[in-house]
Tab-separated table of C-alpha atoms in Angstrom:
chain	number	residue	atom	x	y	z
A	1	MET	CA	-32.097	71.992	-39.685
A	2	LYS	CA	-31.325	74.337	-42.573
A	3	VAL	CA	-31.355	72.659	-45.993
A	4	ILE	CA	-29.542	74.371	-48.852
A	5	SER	CA	-28.592	73.461	-52.412
A	6	GLY	CA	-24.859	73.778	-52.991
A	7	ILE	CA	-21.988	74.933	-50.830
A	8	GLU	CA	-22.024	78.349	-52.506
A	9	ALA	CA	-25.376	79.026	-50.819
A	10	TYR	CA	-23.951	78.427	-47.343
A	11	ASN	CA	-23.924	81.634	-45.315
A	12	GLY	CA	-23.187	80.481	-41.783
A	13	ASN	CA	-20.555	82.348	-39.801
A	14	ARG	CA	-19.888	80.001	-36.896
A	15	LYS	CA	-17.253	77.302	-36.605
A	16	THR	CA	-18.448	73.961	-37.969
A	17	ALA	CA	-17.997	70.225	-37.694
A	18	VAL	CA	-18.252	68.845	-41.221
A	19	THR	CA	-18.726	65.440	-42.794
A	20	LEU	CA	-19.034	64.780	-46.515
A	21	GLY	CA	-20.305	61.893	-48.650
A	22	LYS	CA	-23.243	60.514	-50.615
A	23	PHE	CA	-24.925	59.141	-47.493
A	24	ASP	CA	-27.186	56.898	-49.577
A	25	GLY	CA	-29.303	55.021	-47.064
A	26	LEU	CA	-27.686	56.591	-43.981
A	27	HIS	CA	-26.652	53.088	-42.934
A	28	ARG	CA	-24.802	52.130	-39.761
A	29	GLY	CA	-21.443	53.117	-41.254
A	30	HIS	CA	-22.766	56.571	-42.079
A	31	GLN	CA	-24.274	56.797	-38.619
A	32	LYS	CA	-20.820	56.470	-37.050
A	33	LEU	CA	-19.665	59.532	-38.987
A	34	LEU	CA	-22.782	61.488	-38.104
A	35	GLU	CA	-22.607	60.662	-34.406
A	36	LYS	CA	-19.057	62.008	-34.279
A	37	VAL	CA	-20.028	65.195	-36.116
A	38	PHE	CA	-23.028	65.758	-33.867
A	39	SER	CA	-20.830	65.290	-30.793
A	40	TYR	CA	-19.064	68.549	-31.719
A	41	SER	CA	-22.307	70.546	-31.908
A	42	GLY	CA	-22.757	73.315	-29.374
A	43	ASP	CA	-20.218	75.608	-27.741
A	44	GLY	CA	-20.212	77.826	-30.824
A	45	CYS	CA	-19.872	74.961	-33.328
A	46	GLU	CA	-22.563	73.826	-35.788
A	47	SER	CA	-22.817	70.460	-37.517
A	48	VAL	CA	-22.748	70.404	-41.321
A	49	VAL	CA	-23.606	67.355	-43.430
A	50	CYS	CA	-22.529	67.862	-47.037
A	51	ALA	CA	-24.368	65.215	-49.045
A	52	PHE	CA	-23.450	64.733	-52.673
A	53	ASP	CA	-26.007	63.990	-55.379
A	54	MET	CA	-27.542	60.510	-55.401
A	55	HIS	CA	-28.074	59.065	-58.865
A	56	ARG	CA	-30.063	56.126	-60.172
A	57	ASP	CA	-30.923	53.148	-57.990
A	58	SER	CA	-30.792	54.851	-54.614
A	59	LEU	CA	-31.615	53.375	-51.221
A	60	MET	CA	-32.983	56.702	-50.085
A	61	THR	CA	-34.740	59.616	-51.741
A	62	VAL	CA	-33.641	63.176	-51.099
A	63	ARG	CA	-36.784	63.734	-49.053
A	64	GLU	CA	-36.150	60.614	-46.952
A	65	ARG	CA	-32.585	61.728	-46.269
A	66	ARG	CA	-33.845	65.095	-45.095
A	67	ALA	CA	-36.367	63.410	-42.806
A	68	HIS	CA	-33.728	61.133	-41.252
A	69	LEU	CA	-31.406	64.071	-40.537
A	70	SER	CA	-34.075	66.505	-39.384
A	71	GLY	CA	-33.541	67.598	-35.793
A	72	LYS	CA	-30.006	66.177	-35.759
A	73	ALA	CA	-27.856	68.248	-38.131
A	74	ASP	CA	-27.716	72.030	-38.056
A	75	TRP	CA	-27.083	72.236	-41.804
A	76	LEU	CA	-27.702	69.835	-44.674
A	77	ILE	CA	-25.951	70.896	-47.873
A	78	GLU	CA	-27.197	69.004	-50.918
A	79	GLN	CA	-24.239	69.349	-53.252
A	80	PRO	CA	-24.680	68.750	-57.005
A	81	LEU	CA	-21.710	66.979	-58.571
A	82	SER	CA	-21.178	69.629	-61.251
A	83	GLY	CA	-18.191	69.817	-63.571
A	84	ASP	CA	-16.743	72.833	-61.754
A	85	PHE	CA	-17.045	71.136	-58.399
A	86	MET	CA	-15.540	67.852	-59.587
A	87	SER	CA	-12.610	69.604	-61.322
A	88	MET	CA	-11.540	71.664	-58.282
A	89	GLU	CA	-8.045	70.791	-57.115
A	90	ALA	CA	-8.014	69.069	-53.732
A	91	GLU	CA	-5.803	71.714	-52.101
A	92	LYS	CA	-8.106	74.482	-53.307
A	93	PHE	CA	-11.111	72.597	-51.927
A	94	ILE	CA	-9.497	72.513	-48.488
A	95	GLU	CA	-8.647	76.213	-48.505
A	96	GLU	CA	-11.605	77.738	-50.324
A	97	VAL	CA	-14.424	75.420	-49.280
A	98	LEU	CA	-13.572	73.792	-45.964
A	99	TYR	CA	-11.582	76.651	-44.437
A	100	LYS	CA	-12.922	79.897	-45.916
A	101	LYS	CA	-16.508	78.947	-46.777
A	102	LEU	CA	-17.519	76.398	-44.134
A	103	HIS	CA	-15.211	77.609	-41.326
A	104	ALA	CA	-14.424	73.984	-40.475
A	105	ALA	CA	-13.048	73.365	-36.995
A	106	HIS	CA	-13.585	69.592	-37.170
A	107	LEU	CA	-13.637	67.268	-40.168
A	108	VAL	CA	-15.075	63.762	-39.900
A	109	VAL	CA	-14.469	61.375	-42.820
A	110	GLY	CA	-14.265	57.675	-43.562
A	111	THR	CA	-11.034	55.865	-44.342
A	112	ASP	CA	-11.839	55.754	-48.076
A	113	PHE	CA	-12.941	59.380	-48.461
A	114	ASN	CA	-11.645	61.061	-51.628
A	115	PHE	CA	-12.227	64.516	-53.039
A	116	GLY	CA	-10.985	67.007	-55.601
A	117	ARG	CA	-9.895	66.662	-59.197
A	118	GLY	CA	-8.939	63.108	-60.025
A	119	ARG	CA	-9.972	62.133	-56.475
A	120	ARG	CA	-6.470	63.133	-55.329
A	121	GLY	CA	-7.610	64.360	-51.943
A	122	ASN	CA	-7.948	61.891	-49.095
A	123	ALA	CA	-7.900	61.689	-45.315
A	124	ARG	CA	-4.107	61.868	-45.226
A	125	MET	CA	-4.134	65.147	-47.192
A	126	LEU	CA	-6.703	66.600	-44.797
A	127	GLU	CA	-4.424	65.721	-41.883
A	128	THR	CA	-1.437	67.298	-43.643
A	129	TYR	CA	-3.190	70.686	-43.814
A	130	ALA	CA	-4.858	70.495	-40.388
A	131	ASP	CA	-2.390	72.747	-38.559
A	132	ARG	CA	-2.295	75.328	-41.349
A	133	TYR	CA	-6.069	75.801	-41.372
A	134	GLY	CA	-6.787	75.096	-37.734
A	135	TYR	CA	-9.099	72.092	-37.880
A	136	THR	CA	-9.024	68.592	-36.414
A	137	VAL	CA	-9.548	65.429	-38.465
A	138	ASP	CA	-11.367	62.311	-37.290
A	139	VAL	CA	-10.879	59.361	-39.645
A	140	VAL	CA	-13.613	56.870	-38.765
A	141	GLU	CA	-13.070	53.186	-39.426
A	142	LYS	CA	-15.619	51.257	-41.460
A	143	GLU	CA	-18.506	49.639	-39.615
A	144	ARG	CA	-18.724	45.883	-40.151
A	145	TYR	CA	-21.454	43.286	-39.907
A	146	LEU	CA	-20.295	39.730	-39.246
A	147	GLY	CA	-16.867	40.712	-40.519
A	148	THR	CA	-18.032	42.366	-43.767
A	149	VAL	CA	-17.795	46.119	-44.321
A	150	ILE	CA	-21.223	47.766	-44.424
A	151	SER	CA	-21.744	49.699	-47.645
A	152	SER	CA	-24.605	50.887	-49.822
A	153	THR	CA	-23.611	48.260	-52.398
A	154	TYR	CA	-23.828	45.489	-49.791
A	155	ILE	CA	-27.340	46.653	-48.853
A	156	LYS	CA	-28.435	46.844	-52.480
A	157	ASP	CA	-27.207	43.274	-53.023
A	158	ALA	CA	-29.214	42.116	-49.991
A	159	LEU	CA	-32.356	43.812	-51.314
A	160	ALA	CA	-31.833	42.286	-54.759
A	161	GLN	CA	-32.005	38.872	-53.067
A	162	GLY	CA	-35.080	39.817	-51.059
A	163	ASP	CA	-33.080	39.579	-47.840
A	164	VAL	CA	-34.768	42.497	-46.108
A	165	LYS	CA	-33.720	41.218	-42.676
A	166	LEU	CA	-30.058	41.534	-43.651
A	167	ALA	CA	-30.754	44.961	-45.152
A	168	GLU	CA	-32.307	46.039	-41.846
A	169	ALA	CA	-29.274	44.771	-39.916
A	170	LEU	CA	-26.971	46.806	-42.173
A	171	LEU	CA	-29.105	49.952	-42.217
A	172	GLY	CA	-29.969	49.934	-38.537
A	173	TYR	CA	-33.662	50.369	-39.393
A	174	PRO	CA	-36.189	48.599	-41.670
A	175	TYR	CA	-35.976	49.361	-45.371
A	176	GLU	CA	-39.022	51.370	-46.398
A	177	ILE	CA	-40.749	53.271	-49.150
A	178	THR	CA	-43.120	56.207	-48.907
A	179	GLY	CA	-45.705	57.156	-51.484
A	180	VAL	CA	-49.213	58.345	-52.148
A	181	VAL	CA	-51.931	55.684	-52.416
A	182	ARG	CA	-53.114	55.640	-56.028
A	183	HIS	CA	-56.251	54.225	-57.610
A	184	GLY	CA	-55.675	50.954	-59.417
A	185	LYS	CA	-57.951	48.511	-61.194
A	186	GLN	CA	-59.520	47.616	-57.809
A	187	LEU	CA	-59.182	43.909	-58.623
A	188	GLY	CA	-58.357	43.149	-55.009
A	189	ARG	CA	-61.617	44.732	-53.870
A	190	THR	CA	-63.662	42.634	-56.295
A	191	LEU	CA	-61.841	39.504	-55.079
A	192	GLY	CA	-62.585	40.305	-51.452
A	193	PHE	CA	-59.291	41.780	-50.235
A	194	PRO	CA	-59.006	45.540	-50.909
A	195	THR	CA	-55.407	46.686	-51.353
A	196	MET	CA	-53.442	49.926	-51.561
A	197	ASN	CA	-51.056	50.746	-54.422
A	198	ILE	CA	-47.921	52.749	-53.633
A	199	GLU	CA	-45.671	53.863	-56.471
A	200	PRO	CA	-42.071	54.537	-55.350
A	201	GLU	CA	-40.139	57.526	-56.628
A	202	GLU	CA	-38.388	56.873	-59.949
A	203	HIS	CA	-34.891	56.116	-58.640
A	204	LYS	CA	-35.895	54.496	-55.341
A	205	ILE	CA	-34.948	50.818	-55.185
A	206	LEU	CA	-37.654	48.220	-54.644
A	207	PRO	CA	-36.402	44.967	-53.150
A	208	ARG	CA	-36.619	41.734	-55.133
A	209	PHE	CA	-40.044	41.472	-56.716
A	210	GLY	CA	-42.162	39.313	-54.488
A	211	VAL	CA	-44.411	39.056	-51.442
A	212	TYR	CA	-43.371	40.470	-48.076
A	213	ALA	CA	-44.656	40.889	-44.574
A	214	CYS	CA	-44.805	44.660	-44.087
A	215	ARG	CA	-45.569	47.321	-41.553
A	216	VAL	CA	-47.560	50.250	-42.917
A	217	LYS	CA	-47.982	53.690	-41.373
A	218	ILE	CA	-51.236	55.494	-42.180
A	219	ASP	CA	-52.098	58.795	-40.503
A	220	GLY	CA	-49.397	58.191	-37.893
A	221	THR	CA	-50.587	54.691	-36.926
A	222	TRP	CA	-48.691	51.498	-37.763
A	223	TYR	CA	-50.561	48.464	-39.110
A	224	ASN	CA	-49.493	44.937	-40.029
A	225	ALA	CA	-49.716	44.140	-43.723
A	226	VAL	CA	-48.706	41.794	-46.498
A	227	GLY	CA	-47.573	43.276	-49.786
A	228	ASN	CA	-46.415	42.449	-53.290
A	229	ALA	CA	-43.510	44.466	-54.684
A	230	GLY	CA	-43.303	44.267	-58.448
A	231	ILE	CA	-45.296	44.779	-61.615
A	232	LYS	CA	-48.370	42.529	-61.063
A	233	PRO	CA	-47.708	40.405	-64.190
A	234	THR	CA	-50.901	38.336	-63.891
A	235	VAL	CA	-53.216	41.309	-64.378
A	236	THR	CA	-51.234	43.922	-66.331
A	237	ASP	CA	-48.500	44.357	-68.929
A	238	GLU	CA	-47.692	47.929	-67.897
A	239	GLN	CA	-44.296	47.109	-66.304
A	240	ARG	CA	-45.095	49.740	-63.671
A	241	ARG	CA	-43.292	49.238	-60.361
A	242	LEU	CA	-45.661	49.179	-57.398
A	243	LEU	CA	-45.974	47.980	-53.860
A	244	GLU	CA	-49.499	46.634	-53.422
A	245	VAL	CA	-50.381	46.046	-49.757
A	246	TYR	CA	-53.268	44.465	-47.911
A	247	VAL	CA	-53.459	46.106	-44.485
A	248	TYR	CA	-54.860	44.061	-41.618
A	249	GLY	CA	-57.490	45.848	-39.545
A	250	TYR	CA	-57.620	49.063	-41.576
A	251	GLU	CA	-61.110	50.078	-42.626
A	252	GLY	CA	-60.648	53.695	-43.724
A	253	ASP	CA	-60.204	55.251	-47.149
A	254	ALA	CA	-56.482	55.750	-47.818
A	255	TYR	CA	-56.705	57.027	-51.392
A	256	GLY	CA	-54.649	60.171	-51.758
A	257	LYS	CA	-52.911	59.660	-48.420
A	258	GLU	CA	-49.140	59.449	-48.144
A	259	ILE	CA	-48.203	56.225	-46.391
A	260	THR	CA	-44.949	54.480	-45.471
A	261	ALA	CA	-44.344	50.752	-45.832
A	262	GLN	CA	-41.499	48.900	-44.120
A	263	PHE	CA	-40.310	45.498	-45.387
A	264	CYS	CA	-40.107	42.915	-42.600
A	265	ASP	CA	-39.763	39.475	-44.207
A	266	PHE	CA	-39.687	37.857	-47.658
A	267	GLU	CA	-42.206	35.111	-48.412
A	268	ARG	CA	-41.981	34.259	-52.115
A	269	PRO	CA	-40.987	35.736	-55.501
A	270	GLU	CA	-43.536	37.478	-57.695
A	271	THR	CA	-45.215	34.996	-60.040
A	272	LYS	CA	-47.317	35.287	-63.173
A	273	PHE	CA	-50.273	32.984	-62.602
A	274	GLY	CA	-52.356	31.310	-65.289
A	275	SER	CA	-55.650	32.820	-64.195
A	276	VAL	CA	-57.211	35.324	-61.832
A	277	GLU	CA	-58.622	32.413	-59.824
A	278	GLU	CA	-55.120	30.989	-59.328
A	279	LEU	CA	-53.957	34.464	-58.323
A	280	LYS	CA	-56.734	34.678	-55.745
A	281	GLU	CA	-55.784	31.303	-54.239
A	282	ASN	CA	-52.172	32.388	-53.816
A	283	VAL	CA	-53.099	35.787	-52.388
A	284	MET	CA	-55.204	34.009	-49.766
A	285	ARG	CA	-52.107	31.942	-48.876
A	286	ASP	CA	-50.080	35.145	-48.683
A	287	MET	CA	-52.601	36.660	-46.296
A	288	ARG	CA	-52.412	33.587	-44.052
A	289	TYR	CA	-48.606	33.861	-44.133
A	290	GLY	CA	-48.881	37.451	-42.940
A	291	GLU	CA	-51.245	36.430	-40.149
A	292	ARG	CA	-48.781	33.767	-39.003
A	293	TYR	CA	-45.824	36.152	-39.211
A	294	PHE	CA	-47.471	38.836	-37.118
A	295	GLY	CA	-49.473	36.445	-34.919
A	296	CYS	CA	-52.751	38.114	-35.813
């Protein structure tokens, strides 16, 4: 997969199948669009995913999005939402970008897709110009879960409630974070349960602060774990967002390693305890919860 910044940097010369959007989370609704685009790959046609900038409070980092699309799309265009781009008239976007620049033979969009200055462009406009510029248009209906349209906002609301099982059902995969294991105060080690601290990227959403059953990948191997997402209010006032995990059965040194943690189930909200001893008692309960959840 070729990853480029901005449509202006695109230099392909083959016909393309194109889809456009923010693709935050690459949830099951997005996956319907992508599957259709990928179905056009081959026979002289390349797949192009044009992904607009993601801003604050994202379900997915840029690096995670690249990883999810790697080996599937031929091109990933990461398009900044600049003033010039946003102010382009919709008709000019079709002619100059989709037709002349991207050589689009197939366009795949959702029913609510808008583009161009004032968001005037939509799926109907794309269909109107299809014959003139020689492309087809697939307008893909929204994916639903139990009757509700799947959206990034719906997933964010689920995570805010700690409902990681619902988030997984909407995404089509477990919600996860990836980060490098950092040194902390090593309080867990002194209390008898060494933990790993993972700091998410700045704009990556953590689910509701609290304790979760997790799966953690270290050096390519998955382990069961229990983790606290939050700011550890009992032992620090730093207000620094972390996922602190205790990994069952792992005896190596993970400091400096990049690991991935998936959220499986919510146990309880994060709590500020009155003492370190009270904290220890509750962490021991959390560890027993994890053992019950995973049957270990």
